[in-house]
Structures are given as structure tokens and as C-alpha cells.
Amino acid sequence: MDVRIVETEAEKADAYSVRTQVFVEEQNVPPELEIDDLEDVAIHFLGYENGLPVAASRLRLVEDYGKLERICVLKEYRGKSFGKDIISRMESYIRDQGLQKSKLNAQTHAEGFYQSIGYNTISGTFMDAGIPHVTMIKEL
């Protein structure tokens, strides 16, 4: 998978399309919660496979860490390590900015996946958009 930082409006539209398919259509997150007022301050990442957008995420640099958000892979492309690929690219970007820590709010069903790539849970379960989540961190 080719992971890149979104630079054009067309790429941003592709990222929003992937996120909409996963979060709004598949997981029933309300559209107004999925695309929010932080879009313009975030760095967006997009994964292409054979020219098709199949994974997306966004990153915000907050205080002394990078906050990974909206990480998703289209259903038919899961199980191919694309989630790991896009997260790895985000972590590299965070390190390139001189930061040493990343943080994310993981859906509880994905907690094991994030643990497998070095994230540690630091919170109890909480609800976000009607879905149970936990906060996780990783030292880079």
C-alpha cells in the first residue's frame, strides 16, 4: 500500500470517502461527528492500493505528542497489514517533528491490535459516538 500525506482537495475527498464508508456507513457514526471542526488543523494520511483509496487517518500534533485519529481501512482490504502501514507512517511523521509519544482513542474491539504494535491502555472504557473506546499511548 502506498501511504501518503494528503496534499490536494481530491486526495482529501478520497480520505473522507474512506472514512465515510467505514465510520458512517459501516459503524453508523453520525456524519456530523465524523467530519468535524478539526479537519482543517489535522494532517491527513491516505493509503492507496492499485490506485484506489483503501485506508485513511488523520493526525494532530497536540502539546508533546501526536494524536492519531480516524484510522480506518475499507472492510475488503482488512487483514493485509494496511492499518499497521498507515500507523507506521504517522509515527514516522511524529518522530520527524521531534516528538516522542503518540496517543489514540481506540475502539475496544481494536485494543488488541493496537497492543500488538506497542500501544498501552491508560484509561477505562468510555463512549464516543456510541462506540466503546479506550485511550492508549506509545513511546516512540
CSV table of C-alpha atoms in Angstrom, one decimal, residues 7-87:
chain,number,residue,atom,x,y,z
A,7,GLU,CA,-1.9,17.4,-0.3
A,8,THR,CA,-4.8,18.1,-2.7
A,9,GLU,CA,-8.5,18.5,-2.4
A,10,ALA,CA,-9.0,15.3,-4.5
A,11,GLU,CA,-6.9,13.4,-2.0
A,12,LYS,CA,-8.8,14.9,0.9
A,13,ALA,CA,-12.1,13.8,-0.8
A,14,ASP,CA,-10.7,10.3,-1.1
A,15,ALA,CA,-9.8,10.3,2.6
A,16,TYR,CA,-13.3,11.5,3.5
A,17,SER,CA,-14.8,8.8,1.3
A,18,VAL,CA,-12.9,6.0,3.0
A,19,ARG,CA,-13.8,7.4,6.4
A,20,THR,CA,-17.4,7.8,5.5
A,21,GLN,CA,-17.6,4.2,4.2
A,22,VAL,CA,-16.1,2.8,7.4
A,23,PHE,CA,-17.4,5.1,10.2
A,24,VAL,CA,-20.7,6.4,8.9
A,25,GLU,CA,-22.0,3.6,6.7
A,26,GLU,CA,-20.5,0.6,8.4
A,27,GLN,CA,-20.4,1.7,12.0
A,28,ASN,CA,-23.3,4.2,12.0
A,29,VAL,CA,-21.4,7.2,13.3
A,30,PRO,CA,-23.4,10.3,12.6
A,31,PRO,CA,-21.8,12.2,9.7
A,32,GLU,CA,-21.6,15.4,11.7
A,33,LEU,CA,-19.4,13.7,14.3
A,34,GLU,CA,-17.2,12.0,11.7
A,35,ILE,CA,-16.2,15.1,9.7
A,36,ASP,CA,-15.7,17.8,12.4
A,37,ASP,CA,-14.2,21.2,13.0
A,38,LEU,CA,-10.7,19.7,13.5
A,39,GLU,CA,-10.3,18.7,9.8
A,40,ASP,CA,-8.5,21.9,8.8
A,41,VAL,CA,-5.9,21.7,11.6
A,42,ALA,CA,-5.2,17.9,11.1
A,43,ILE,CA,-2.6,16.3,8.8
A,44,HIS,CA,-4.4,13.7,6.8
A,45,PHE,CA,-3.0,10.4,5.6
A,46,LEU,CA,-4.3,8.2,2.8
A,47,GLY,CA,-3.4,4.7,1.7
A,48,TYR,CA,-3.8,3.6,-1.9
A,49,GLU,CA,-3.7,0.1,-3.2
A,50,ASN,CA,-3.6,-0.3,-7.0
A,51,GLY,CA,-4.6,3.3,-7.4
A,52,LEU,CA,-7.7,3.0,-5.1
A,53,PRO,CA,-8.1,4.8,-1.8
A,54,VAL,CA,-8.4,2.0,0.8
A,55,ALA,CA,-7.2,3.5,4.1
A,56,ALA,CA,-7.3,6.8,5.8
A,57,SER,CA,-6.4,8.6,9.0
A,58,ARG,CA,-5.6,12.0,10.5
A,59,LEU,CA,-3.0,13.3,12.9
A,60,ARG,CA,-2.9,16.3,15.2
A,61,LEU,CA,0.2,17.5,17.0
A,62,VAL,CA,-1.0,18.3,20.5
A,63,GLU,CA,1.2,19.5,23.3
A,64,ASP,CA,4.1,17.0,23.4
A,65,TYR,CA,2.6,14.1,21.4
A,66,GLY,CA,1.0,13.1,18.1
A,67,LYS,CA,-2.7,12.2,18.4
A,68,LEU,CA,-3.7,9.5,15.9
A,69,GLU,CA,-7.3,9.8,14.8
A,70,ARG,CA,-9.9,8.4,12.4
A,71,ILE,CA,-7.7,5.4,11.5
A,72,CYS,CA,-9.6,3.1,9.1
A,73,VAL,CA,-9.3,0.5,6.4
A,74,LEU,CA,-12.0,-0.5,4.0
A,75,LYS,CA,-13.6,-3.8,5.0
A,76,GLU,CA,-12.5,-5.7,1.9
A,77,TYR,CA,-8.8,-4.7,2.5
A,78,ARG,CA,-8.5,-5.6,6.2
A,79,GLY,CA,-6.1,-8.3,7.3
A,80,LYS,CA,-3.4,-7.1,4.9
A,81,SER,CA,-1.4,-5.0,7.5
A,82,PHE,CA,-2.7,-1.8,5.9
A,83,GLY,CA,-3.6,-0.5,9.4
A,84,LYS,CA,-0.1,-1.1,10.6
A,85,ASP,CA,1.3,0.6,7.4
A,86,ILE,CA,-0.7,3.8,7.9
A,87,ILE,CA,0.1,4.0,11.6
